[in-house]
Amino acid sequence: MFNAPLNLKNARILISNDDGINSTGIRKLEIIAKKLAKDVWVVAPHTEQSATGHSLTLRSPLRINKFAQNRFSVNGTPTDCVVLAINKIMKDSPPDLVLSGINCGSNVGEDITYSGTIAAAMEATLFGIPAIALSQEVAEQRSTRKIDWSAAETYSTKIIKRVISVSWPRDVLINVNFPPVPNTQVKGIDITRE
């Protein structure tokens, strides 16, 4: 079974992440998504949930906080956010596409197994919804350097449009990582498999 190409003009997009509702990356992804579609929703963890993997909250009550129209936080994991978005917040009209990120830090190799950003995309995939995880690699010592988001900001729109214009298997999520360089130093796009 394959995801059919998606018409973004009429698409409903759900955004989530693991860095939290107030993170820089999710705000940048929300701006990007609103250039692609009119119907954009954000459901993200209330606080940072990095390295939570594909975990669910089972022993504590989950609470949904509404920040603005179509913008919510959940006091749980990224997986909780996607489950609640699809089954509760957006239950009358589920998303056509889930975008997770833009994560602060890359998600490659074994990091994928720990990543809450990947987990949000994975949960959407389990619901049969196409999902793309986006991550911005950061230079060493990020606490003392300003993060350059320009590669992600410049290339996300192009990559999302390209990916949703083709079919891909329903059990596959797309994981995009941007290099820690200014957008002017990006030399191209490579497609790989993990």
CSV table of N, CA, C and O in Angstrom, one decimal, residues 43-86:
chain,number,residue,atom,x,y,z
A,43,VAL,N,0.2,20.5,17.6
A,43,VAL,CA,0.0,19.8,18.9
A,43,VAL,C,1.4,19.3,19.3
A,43,VAL,O,1.9,18.4,18.7
A,44,ALA,N,2.0,19.9,20.3
A,44,ALA,CA,3.3,19.6,20.7
A,44,ALA,C,3.4,19.5,22.2
A,44,ALA,O,2.6,20.0,23.0
A,45,PRO,N,4.5,18.8,22.7
A,45,PRO,CA,4.7,18.7,24.2
A,45,PRO,C,4.8,20.1,24.8
A,45,PRO,O,5.3,21.1,24.2
A,46,HIS,N,4.2,20.2,26.0
A,46,HIS,CA,4.3,21.5,26.8
A,46,HIS,C,5.7,21.8,27.1
A,46,HIS,O,6.1,23.0,27.2
A,47,THR,N,6.5,20.8,27.4
A,47,THR,CA,8.0,21.0,27.7
A,47,THR,C,8.8,20.1,26.8
A,47,THR,O,8.3,19.2,26.2
A,48,GLU,N,10.1,20.3,26.8
A,48,GLU,CA,11.0,19.5,26.0
A,48,GLU,C,10.9,18.1,26.3
A,48,GLU,O,10.9,17.7,27.5
A,49,GLN,N,10.8,17.2,25.3
A,49,GLN,CA,10.7,15.8,25.5
A,49,GLN,C,11.7,15.0,24.6
A,49,GLN,O,11.5,13.9,24.1
A,50,SER,N,12.9,15.7,24.4
A,50,SER,CA,13.9,15.0,23.6
A,50,SER,C,14.3,13.7,24.2
A,50,SER,O,14.3,13.5,25.4
A,51,ALA,N,14.7,12.7,23.4
A,51,ALA,CA,15.1,11.4,23.7
A,51,ALA,C,14.1,10.6,24.4
A,51,ALA,O,14.4,9.6,25.2
A,52,THR,N,12.8,10.9,24.2
A,52,THR,CA,11.7,10.1,24.9
A,52,THR,C,11.4,8.9,24.0
A,52,THR,O,10.6,8.0,24.4
A,53,GLY,N,11.9,8.9,22.8
A,53,GLY,CA,11.6,7.7,21.9
A,53,GLY,C,10.1,7.7,21.6
A,53,GLY,O,9.4,8.7,21.6
A,54,HIS,N,9.7,6.5,21.3
A,54,HIS,CA,8.3,6.2,21.0
A,54,HIS,C,7.5,5.8,22.2
A,54,HIS,O,6.7,4.8,22.2
A,55,SER,N,7.6,6.6,23.3
A,55,SER,CA,6.9,6.2,24.5
A,55,SER,C,5.6,6.9,24.7
A,55,SER,O,5.3,8.0,24.1
A,56,LEU,N,4.7,6.3,25.4
A,56,LEU,CA,3.4,6.8,25.8
A,56,LEU,C,3.3,7.1,27.2
A,56,LEU,O,4.0,6.4,28.0
A,57,THR,N,2.5,8.1,27.6
A,57,THR,CA,2.3,8.3,29.1
A,57,THR,C,1.1,7.4,29.5
A,57,THR,O,0.0,7.6,29.0
A,58,LEU,N,1.4,6.6,30.5
A,58,LEU,CA,0.4,5.6,30.9
A,58,LEU,C,-0.1,5.8,32.4
A,58,LEU,O,-1.2,5.4,32.7
A,59,ARG,N,0.8,6.4,33.2
A,59,ARG,CA,0.5,6.4,34.6
A,59,ARG,C,0.2,7.8,35.1
A,59,ARG,O,0.1,8.0,36.3
A,60,SER,N,0.0,8.8,34.3
A,60,SER,CA,-0.4,10.1,34.7
A,60,SER,C,-1.5,10.6,33.7
A,60,SER,O,-1.5,10.3,32.5
A,61,PRO,N,-2.4,11.5,34.2
A,61,PRO,CA,-3.4,12.1,33.3
A,61,PRO,C,-2.8,13.0,32.3
A,61,PRO,O,-1.8,13.7,32.6
A,62,LEU,N,-3.2,13.0,31.1
A,62,LEU,CA,-2.8,13.9,30.1
A,62,LEU,C,-3.7,15.1,30.0
A,62,LEU,O,-4.9,14.9,30.1
A,63,ARG,N,-3.1,16.3,29.8
A,63,ARG,CA,-3.9,17.5,29.7
A,63,ARG,C,-3.6,18.2,28.5
A,63,ARG,O,-2.4,18.3,28.1
A,64,ILE,N,-4.6,18.7,27.8
A,64,ILE,CA,-4.4,19.5,26.6
A,64,ILE,C,-4.6,20.9,26.9
A,64,ILE,O,-5.6,21.3,27.5
A,65,ASN,N,-3.7,21.8,26.5
A,65,ASN,CA,-3.8,23.2,26.7
A,65,ASN,C,-3.9,23.9,25.4
A,65,ASN,O,-3.1,23.6,24.5
A,66,LYS,N,-4.9,24.8,25.2
A,66,LYS,CA,-5.1,25.5,24.0
A,66,LYS,C,-4.4,26.8,24.1
A,66,LYS,O,-4.7,27.6,25.0
A,67,PHE,N,-3.4,27.1,23.2
A,67,PHE,CA,-2.7,28.4,23.2
A,67,PHE,C,-3.3,29.4,22.3
A,67,PHE,O,-3.3,30.6,22.6
A,68,ALA,N,-3.8,28.9,21.2
A,68,ALA,CA,-4.4,29.8,20.2
A,68,ALA,C,-5.3,28.9,19.3
A,68,ALA,O,-5.3,27.7,19.4
A,69,GLN,N,-5.9,29.5,18.3
A,69,GLN,CA,-6.7,28.6,17.4
A,69,GLN,C,-5.7,27.7,16.7
A,69,GLN,O,-4.7,28.1,16.1
A,70,ASN,N,-6.1,26.4,16.7
A,70,ASN,CA,-5.3,25.3,16.1
A,70,ASN,C,-3.9,25.1,16.7
A,70,ASN,O,-3.0,24.6,16.0
A,71,ARG,N,-3.7,25.6,17.9
A,71,ARG,CA,-2.3,25.5,18.5
A,71,ARG,C,-2.5,25.0,20.0
A,71,ARG,O,-3.1,25.7,20.8
A,72,PHE,N,-2.0,23.8,20.2
A,72,PHE,CA,-2.2,23.1,21.5
A,72,PHE,C,-0.9,22.5,22.0
A,72,PHE,O,0.0,22.2,21.2
A,73,SER,N,-0.9,22.4,23.4
A,73,SER,CA,0.2,21.6,24.0
A,73,SER,C,-0.4,20.5,24.8
A,73,SER,O,-1.5,20.6,25.2
A,74,VAL,N,0.5,19.5,25.0
A,74,VAL,CA,0.1,18.3,25.8
A,74,VAL,C,1.2,18.1,26.8
A,74,VAL,O,2.4,18.2,26.5
A,75,ASN,N,0.8,17.7,28.0
A,75,ASN,CA,1.8,17.5,29.1
A,75,ASN,C,2.3,16.0,29.0
A,75,ASN,O,2.3,15.3,29.9
A,76,GLY,N,2.7,15.6,27.8
A,76,GLY,CA,3.2,14.3,27.5
A,76,GLY,C,4.2,14.2,26.5
A,76,GLY,O,4.9,15.2,26.2
A,77,THR,N,4.4,13.0,25.9
A,77,THR,CA,5.4,12.8,24.9
A,77,THR,C,5.0,13.2,23.5
A,77,THR,O,3.8,13.4,23.3
A,78,PRO,N,5.9,13.3,22.6
A,78,PRO,CA,5.5,13.5,21.2
A,78,PRO,C,4.5,12.5,20.7
A,78,PRO,O,3.5,12.9,19.9
A,79,THR,N,4.7,11.2,21.0
A,79,THR,CA,3.7,10.2,20.6
A,79,THR,C,2.3,10.5,21.2
A,79,THR,O,1.3,10.4,20.5
A,80,ASP,N,2.3,10.9,22.5
A,80,ASP,CA,1.0,11.3,23.1
A,80,ASP,C,0.3,12.4,22.3
A,80,ASP,O,-0.9,12.4,22.1
A,81,CYS,N,1.1,13.4,21.8
A,81,CYS,CA,0.6,14.5,21.1
A,81,CYS,C,0.0,14.1,19.8
A,81,CYS,O,-1.1,14.6,19.5
A,82,VAL,N,0.6,13.2,19.1
A,82,VAL,CA,0.0,12.8,17.8
A,82,VAL,C,-1.2,11.9,18.0
A,82,VAL,O,-2.2,12.1,17.3
A,83,VAL,N,-1.2,11.1,19.0
A,83,VAL,CA,-2.4,10.3,19.3
A,83,VAL,C,-3.6,11.2,19.7
A,83,VAL,O,-4.7,11.0,19.2
A,84,LEU,N,-3.3,12.1,20.6
A,84,LEU,CA,-4.4,13.0,21.0
A,84,LEU,C,-4.9,13.9,19.9
A,84,LEU,O,-6.1,14.2,19.8
A,85,ALA,N,-4.0,14.4,19.1
A,85,ALA,CA,-4.3,15.2,17.9
A,85,ALA,C,-5.3,14.5,17.0
A,85,ALA,O,-6.3,15.0,16.6
A,86,ILE,N,-4.9,13.2,16.7
A,86,ILE,CA,-5.7,12.4,15.7
A,86,ILE,C,-7.0,11.9,16.3
A,86,ILE,O,-8.1,12.0,15.7
